[in-house]
Each structure stands twice: as C-alpha cells, then as structure tokens.
XYZ file of C-alpha atoms in Angstrom:
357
model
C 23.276 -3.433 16.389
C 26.765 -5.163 15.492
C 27.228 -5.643 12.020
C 28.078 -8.989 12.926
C 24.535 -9.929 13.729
C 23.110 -12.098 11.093
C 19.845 -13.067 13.037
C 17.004 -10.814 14.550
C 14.309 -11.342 17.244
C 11.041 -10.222 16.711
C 9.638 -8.833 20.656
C 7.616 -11.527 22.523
C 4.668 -11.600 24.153
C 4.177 -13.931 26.735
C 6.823 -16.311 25.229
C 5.345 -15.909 21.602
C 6.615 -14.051 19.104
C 4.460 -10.891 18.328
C 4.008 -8.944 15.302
C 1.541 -5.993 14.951
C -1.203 -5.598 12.364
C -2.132 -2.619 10.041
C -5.200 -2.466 8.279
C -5.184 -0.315 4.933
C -9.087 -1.294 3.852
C -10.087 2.342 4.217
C -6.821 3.408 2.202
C -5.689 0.884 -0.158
C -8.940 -1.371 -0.572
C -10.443 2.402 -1.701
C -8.821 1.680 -5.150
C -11.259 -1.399 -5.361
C -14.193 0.871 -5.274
C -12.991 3.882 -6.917
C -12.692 5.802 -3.664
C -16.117 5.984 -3.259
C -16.540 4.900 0.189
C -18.807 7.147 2.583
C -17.845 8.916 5.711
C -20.302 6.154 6.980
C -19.063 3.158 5.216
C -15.243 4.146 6.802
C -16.908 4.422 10.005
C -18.410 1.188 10.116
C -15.454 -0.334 9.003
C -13.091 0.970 11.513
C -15.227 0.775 14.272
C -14.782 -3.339 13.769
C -11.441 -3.182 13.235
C -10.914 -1.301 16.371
C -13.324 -4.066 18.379
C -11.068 -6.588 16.803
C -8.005 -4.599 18.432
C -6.165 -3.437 15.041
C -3.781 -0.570 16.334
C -3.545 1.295 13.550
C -6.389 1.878 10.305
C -5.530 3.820 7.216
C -7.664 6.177 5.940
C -7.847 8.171 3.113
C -7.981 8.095 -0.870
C -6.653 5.018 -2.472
C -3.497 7.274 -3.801
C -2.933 9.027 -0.439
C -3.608 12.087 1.122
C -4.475 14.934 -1.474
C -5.288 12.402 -4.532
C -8.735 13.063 -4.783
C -8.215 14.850 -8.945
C -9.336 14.143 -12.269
C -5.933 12.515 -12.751
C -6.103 9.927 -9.806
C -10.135 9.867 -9.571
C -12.709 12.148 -7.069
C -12.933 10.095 -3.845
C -16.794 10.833 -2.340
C -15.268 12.837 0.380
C -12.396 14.794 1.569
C -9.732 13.283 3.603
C -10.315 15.392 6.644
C -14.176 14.241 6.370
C -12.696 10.415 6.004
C -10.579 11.313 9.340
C -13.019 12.856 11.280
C -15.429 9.899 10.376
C -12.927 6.980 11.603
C -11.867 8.935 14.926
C -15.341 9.324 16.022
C -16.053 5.754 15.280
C -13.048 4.069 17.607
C -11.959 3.576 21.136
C -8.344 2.678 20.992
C -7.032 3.035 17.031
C -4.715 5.156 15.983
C -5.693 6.836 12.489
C -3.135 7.128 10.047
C -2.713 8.640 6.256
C -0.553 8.160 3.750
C 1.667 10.670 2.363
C 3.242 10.383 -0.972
C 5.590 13.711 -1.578
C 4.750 15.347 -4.998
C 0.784 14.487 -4.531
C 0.059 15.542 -0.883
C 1.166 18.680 1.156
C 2.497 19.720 4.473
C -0.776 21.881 4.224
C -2.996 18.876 3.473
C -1.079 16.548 6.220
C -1.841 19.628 9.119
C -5.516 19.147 7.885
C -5.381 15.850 8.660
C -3.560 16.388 12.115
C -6.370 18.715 12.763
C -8.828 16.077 11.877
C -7.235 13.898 14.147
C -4.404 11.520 13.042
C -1.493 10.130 15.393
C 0.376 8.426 12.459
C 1.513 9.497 8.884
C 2.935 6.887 6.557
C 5.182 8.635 4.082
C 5.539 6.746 0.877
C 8.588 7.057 -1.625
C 9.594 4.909 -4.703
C 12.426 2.654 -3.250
C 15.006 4.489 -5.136
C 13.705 7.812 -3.926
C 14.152 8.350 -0.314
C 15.242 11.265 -0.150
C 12.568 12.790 -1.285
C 11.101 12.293 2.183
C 13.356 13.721 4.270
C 10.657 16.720 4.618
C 7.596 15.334 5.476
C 8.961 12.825 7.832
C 11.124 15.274 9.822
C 8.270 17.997 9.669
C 5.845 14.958 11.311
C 7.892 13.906 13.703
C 8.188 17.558 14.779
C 4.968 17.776 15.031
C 4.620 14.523 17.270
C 3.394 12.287 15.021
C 4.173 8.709 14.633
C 5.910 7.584 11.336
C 6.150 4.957 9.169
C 7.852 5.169 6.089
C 7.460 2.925 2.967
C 9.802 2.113 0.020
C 7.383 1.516 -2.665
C 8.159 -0.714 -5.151
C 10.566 -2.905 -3.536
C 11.167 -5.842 -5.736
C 12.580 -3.155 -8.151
C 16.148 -3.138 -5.635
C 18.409 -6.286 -4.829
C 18.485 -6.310 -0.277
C 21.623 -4.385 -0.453
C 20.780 -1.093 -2.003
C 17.071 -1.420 -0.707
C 18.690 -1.523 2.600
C 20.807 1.720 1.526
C 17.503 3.057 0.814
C 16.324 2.289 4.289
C 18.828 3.374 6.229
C 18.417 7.305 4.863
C 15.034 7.266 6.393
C 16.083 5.576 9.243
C 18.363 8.496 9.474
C 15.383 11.084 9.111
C 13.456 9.778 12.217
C 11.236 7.146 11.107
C 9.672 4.439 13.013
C 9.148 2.328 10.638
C 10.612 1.213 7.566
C 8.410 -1.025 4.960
C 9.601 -3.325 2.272
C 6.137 -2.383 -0.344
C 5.564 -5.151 -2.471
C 3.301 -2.565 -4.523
C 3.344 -4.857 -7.768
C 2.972 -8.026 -5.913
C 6.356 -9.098 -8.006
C 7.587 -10.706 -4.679
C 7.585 -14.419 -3.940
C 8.641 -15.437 -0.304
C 12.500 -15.283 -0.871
C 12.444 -12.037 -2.146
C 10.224 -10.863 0.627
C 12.681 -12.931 3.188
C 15.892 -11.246 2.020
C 14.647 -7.689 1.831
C 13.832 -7.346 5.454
C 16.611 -9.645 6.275
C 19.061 -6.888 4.551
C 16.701 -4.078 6.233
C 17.265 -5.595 9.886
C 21.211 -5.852 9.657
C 21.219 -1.765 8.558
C 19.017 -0.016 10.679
C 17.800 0.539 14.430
C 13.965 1.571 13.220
C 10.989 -1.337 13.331
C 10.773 -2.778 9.918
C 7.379 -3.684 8.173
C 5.949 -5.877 5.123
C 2.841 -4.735 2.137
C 2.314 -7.360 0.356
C -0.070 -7.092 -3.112
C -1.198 -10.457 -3.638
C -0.962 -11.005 -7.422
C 1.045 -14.160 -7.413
C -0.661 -15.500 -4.954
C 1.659 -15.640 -2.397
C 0.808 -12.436 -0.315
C 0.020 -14.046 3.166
C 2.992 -16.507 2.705
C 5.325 -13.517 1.767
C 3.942 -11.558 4.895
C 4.837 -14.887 7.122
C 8.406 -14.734 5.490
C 8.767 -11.498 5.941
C 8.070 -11.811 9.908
C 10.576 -14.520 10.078
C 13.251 -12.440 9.018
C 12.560 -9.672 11.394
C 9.472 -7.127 10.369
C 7.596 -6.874 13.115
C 4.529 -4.349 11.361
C 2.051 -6.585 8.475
C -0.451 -4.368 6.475
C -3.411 -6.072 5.208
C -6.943 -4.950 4.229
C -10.342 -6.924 5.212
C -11.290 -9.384 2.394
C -8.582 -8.298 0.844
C -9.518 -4.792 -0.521
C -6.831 -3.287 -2.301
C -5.219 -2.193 -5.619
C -5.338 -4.866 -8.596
C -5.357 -8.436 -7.158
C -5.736 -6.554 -3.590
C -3.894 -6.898 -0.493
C -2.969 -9.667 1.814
C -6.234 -9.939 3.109
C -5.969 -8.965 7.328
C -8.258 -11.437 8.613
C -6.609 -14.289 6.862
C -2.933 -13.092 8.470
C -4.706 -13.101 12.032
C -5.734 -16.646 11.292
C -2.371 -17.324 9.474
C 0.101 -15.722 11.666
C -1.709 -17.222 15.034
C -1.502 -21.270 13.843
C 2.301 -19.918 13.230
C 2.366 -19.273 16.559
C 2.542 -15.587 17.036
C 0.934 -13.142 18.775
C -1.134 -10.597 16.844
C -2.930 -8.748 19.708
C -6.135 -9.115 17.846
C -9.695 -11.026 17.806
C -10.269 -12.963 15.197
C -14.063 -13.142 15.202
C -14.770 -9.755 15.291
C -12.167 -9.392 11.978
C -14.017 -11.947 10.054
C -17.739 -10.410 10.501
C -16.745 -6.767 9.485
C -14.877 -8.012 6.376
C -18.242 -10.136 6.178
C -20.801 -8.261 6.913
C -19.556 -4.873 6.576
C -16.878 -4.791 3.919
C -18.283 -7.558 1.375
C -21.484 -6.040 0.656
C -19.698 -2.578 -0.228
C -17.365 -4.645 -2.880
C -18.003 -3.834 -6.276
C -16.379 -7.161 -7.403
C -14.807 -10.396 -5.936
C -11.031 -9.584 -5.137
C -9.747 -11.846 -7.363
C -6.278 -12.351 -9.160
C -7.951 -12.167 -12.765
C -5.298 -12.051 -15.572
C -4.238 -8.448 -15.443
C -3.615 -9.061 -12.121
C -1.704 -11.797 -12.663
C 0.299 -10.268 -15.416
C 0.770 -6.681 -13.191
C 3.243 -8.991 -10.598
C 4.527 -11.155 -13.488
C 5.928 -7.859 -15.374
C 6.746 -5.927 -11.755
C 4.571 -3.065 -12.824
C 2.397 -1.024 -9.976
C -0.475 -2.253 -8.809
C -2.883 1.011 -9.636
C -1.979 0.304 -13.351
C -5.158 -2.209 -13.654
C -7.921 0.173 -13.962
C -6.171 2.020 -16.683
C -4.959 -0.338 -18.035
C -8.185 -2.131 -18.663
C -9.518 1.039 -20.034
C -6.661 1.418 -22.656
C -6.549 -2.005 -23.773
C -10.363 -1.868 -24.355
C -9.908 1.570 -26.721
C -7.496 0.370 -28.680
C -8.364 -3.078 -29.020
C -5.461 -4.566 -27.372
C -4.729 -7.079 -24.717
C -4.168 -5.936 -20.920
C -1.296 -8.394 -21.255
C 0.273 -7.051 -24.211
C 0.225 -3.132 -22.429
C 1.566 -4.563 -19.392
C 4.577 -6.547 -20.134
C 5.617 -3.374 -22.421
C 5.287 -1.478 -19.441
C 7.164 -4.178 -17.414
C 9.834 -3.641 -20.135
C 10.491 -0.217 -19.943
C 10.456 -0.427 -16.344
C 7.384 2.167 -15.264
C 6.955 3.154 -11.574
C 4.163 4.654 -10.141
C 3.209 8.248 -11.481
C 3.767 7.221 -15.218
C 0.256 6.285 -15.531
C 0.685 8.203 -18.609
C 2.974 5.942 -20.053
C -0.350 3.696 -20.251
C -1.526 5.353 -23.542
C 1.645 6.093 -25.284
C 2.620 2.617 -24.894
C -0.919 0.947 -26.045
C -0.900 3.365 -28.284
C 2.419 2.630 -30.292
C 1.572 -0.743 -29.662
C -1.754 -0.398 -32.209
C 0.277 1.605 -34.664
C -1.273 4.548 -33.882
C -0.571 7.828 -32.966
C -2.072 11.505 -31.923
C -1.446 14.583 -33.766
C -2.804 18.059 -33.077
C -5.419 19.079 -35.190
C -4.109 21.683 -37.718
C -5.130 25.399 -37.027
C -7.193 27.215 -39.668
C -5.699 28.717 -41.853
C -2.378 26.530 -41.787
C-alpha cells in the first residue's frame, strides 16, 4: 500500500460495501453470567448464529482460553467441552478461542485444535505486542486462522497503536483489532484508530466495541468507514460490564447503512430472543459502574469486582474506579481493586503476629 494513500476501500459485494460479523456471545457475553453457560446453552446459541450465517462464533470462558481459576472464576465446563459442543451444533461456522499469553497455553490452544477450532484470536494489551509473537506464529503453523487484538486501545494515540499493529502484522496475522475493552471510545477515536491501522499494514483490520458510553454500534459504523472490515458483537448484547455492541442490532444497523453483512436478520433476532434472553441473569444495561468503567478508561471485567469491593468496604463503585482510572490499571491488575478501595477507606491489612512474637 503507498504511504501516500490516505483513503481505504472496504471489499464489495455486489456493489455494496461488505463487512463481516463476529459473534463473541459464547466468549465475551460469558462474563455476564459468570461463565456458567452449559455445553447445551453454547450449542443452542451457535446453532442460530450459524442459521443466521455468522462466520465466525467465539467460544470459551469470558477471560479466554485456560481462565477457568479461582482467580478469574470456574466456568461450568472446560473449553474443549465448550468446543466440542459448538462444532457439533453448526453447518458452516468457524469456531474460534481467544488466547491471551500469560493465562492460556500452547498446550491448552492444541486442546482446542483437537476439539475442533479453525480460528484463534490472540489478545495482547495494546502496548504489548510482542508478547504474541509466539502464539500467533505457532497457530499459523499449525494452519489456523488468526486474528489478533490490541486490547485496550483508547489507552494509545493512532500513531503508536498503529506501531503496535504493524508488529503483528509482521508475525502473520489476519487480522488486526482496535479493542475498545473499556468502552472509553467515542466515534472519533474509534474512526482514527483504524484509519492509522489501514495506512500501516497489509492485514484485514477489525473493531470491539464495549458499549459503556453508549456509543458502541455508532463506534462500530465509524470504525467500518475508515476501513475495518471484521465487527464483533454478542446477541443482546452479552458481554463484560455494559456488554458488547449487541450483533443483531449491527446487522440491522450496518444494512440501513447500506452494507452487506452476509447475514439474516430474523434468525439473529429470535436466538438473542428466545435463546439468549432467558439465560441472562440481568438486563444488559449501562448502570453507573458501567458508565463510570468507560468514563475513567478502566477494563471492562473490573465491574464484578469492583462491585464486590465497594460493597466490603463501604465505598462507592465510582470512587474505586476513577482511582483506578488514575493510576492507569490494565487488565490483569484486578488486584489493584482492593489495595486501592482499600487505602481509599483508610484501611489496611497486616499479618497476624506469630505466637510467641
């Protein structure tokens, strides 16, 4: 691509511009049920999705492949058990995982290979991505396809995110994403990310959107405009926080924009009806600590602990988060949670002393 190029494309179909769809229900929308889904439950959900003609379903823990711990929370099945269960259950879907180095293995992504995926998405904090220079050139040995994901996005200006991009360009991905994971983003910021992405590297370039200001399908629009060409969403919404953009709502979206999503509507809106809704715990809604999670930039799979801390030490959620926001936490400090609520009550932990002390 000349480095004179200031537009981009997207590929046509038919004389309409056509972007592809990714559903994460079965991965990301298991954080809004504690990763309790059934083999069953991710069955019937990806046997709509593939009826509706979604390429690609994520599977898996809400953290990724391997997250299933006391730390991240016991899913109520393994991931090869998750695999095996949406494989069986479609026709035409690819099933994919996502990797994030430092939680999952090479061991753990085989197992899953073995179970059946075609795709691994290998996710990295957007200053990281290095780090997955491994997995990604160990999957695409192995013939898998690969998308890659900067998490965290908002945290980088389009310049240095594009940096970013280009290394795992350079590793053999297929895709790059620009992760909203806080939902921080509001169109612009979405617009000039891929933008910068598109002018630096040959690979496909995709858009996650979290939708806790709101503005998650409008960000995913934007983000098409300016050249990604693969959306994640998740049926009603299901996701981390104030959830996803919410897939059924982009077909609808993205086809009055005129584009081509290569999907049914129809059969999209009575799975996350009928299928999805009933297994909700609660409405996906963009309560206050969702709110305040994309106001202060801090990652989405803080609201569950965060709720918890805030309620033991008798503190706001808001007050936790924008401290958090402050000091700039990514994802993996959960741990931060309760040192920061808990110099925040004026109180602190100290080892019991030892007998005899």
């Amino acid at each position: 691509m000349s480095t004179t190029d200031t537009t981009h494309t997207p590929g046509t179909a038919g004389g309409r511009r056509k972007v592809t769809l990714v559903d994460t229900t079965l991965r990301d929308g298991m954080s809004s049920v504690s990763h309790r889904f059934t083999p069953r439950n991710v069955a019937d959900i990806a046997r709509g999705l593939d009826r509706a003609g979604i390429p690609t379903i994520e599977v898996a823990h809400g953290i990724g492949l391997g997250a299933s711990s006391i730390q991240y929370g016991f899913a109520a099945a393994t991931d090869p058990e998750y695999v095996r269960a949406a494989v069986d259950a479609v026709d035409h879907a690819d099933i994919a995982v996502l990797y994030v180095p430092g939680i999952a293995t090479l061991a753990e992504l085989q197992g899953a290979i073995d179970a059946g995926i075609k795709t691994v998405r290998v996710a990295v904090h957007c200053t990281e991505a290095d780090c997955a220079q491994q997995p990604v050139e160990w999957a695409k040995d192995q013939g898998l396809n690969v998308m890659t994901f900067l998490m965290m996005s908002h945290k980088l200006e389009p310049a240095p995110l594009a940096e970013q991009a280009a290394k795992l360009d350079s590793y053999g991905a297929d895709v790059v994403y620009v992760v909203d994971s806080a939902g921080a983003m509001v169109p612009r910021h979405a617009g000039d990310r891929v933008a910068a992405l598109r002018q630096a590297i040959s690979a496909d370039i995709g858009f996650h959107a979290h939708n806790n200001l709101g503005v998650g399908i409008a960000n995913a629009l934007t983000a098409a405009e300016h050249g990604a060409t693969f959306i994640d969403g998740s049926l009603r919404g299901l996701g981390a926080s104030a959830g996803n953009a919410q897939t059924e709502v982009l077909a609808a979206a993205f086809e009055r924009a005129g584009w081509d999503t290569g999907v049914d509507l129809f059969p999209l809106i009575d799975t996350a009806e009928h299928v999805v809704a009933p297994l909700m715990t609660e409405p996906q809604i963009v309560d206050e600590t969702a709110l305040i999670l994309g106001y202060a930039g801090v990652y989405s799979t803080f609201f569950h602990p965060t709720k918890r801390a805030a309620k033991k030490f008798g503190l706001s959620t808001r007050e936790i988060l924008l401290e958090l926001g402050r000091r700039g936490v990514i994802g993996g400090q959960e741990d931060m949670i309760v040192d920061v609520a808990s110099e925040l009550a004026g109180r602190t932990y100290e080892l019991p002393a030892r007998a005899g002390v």
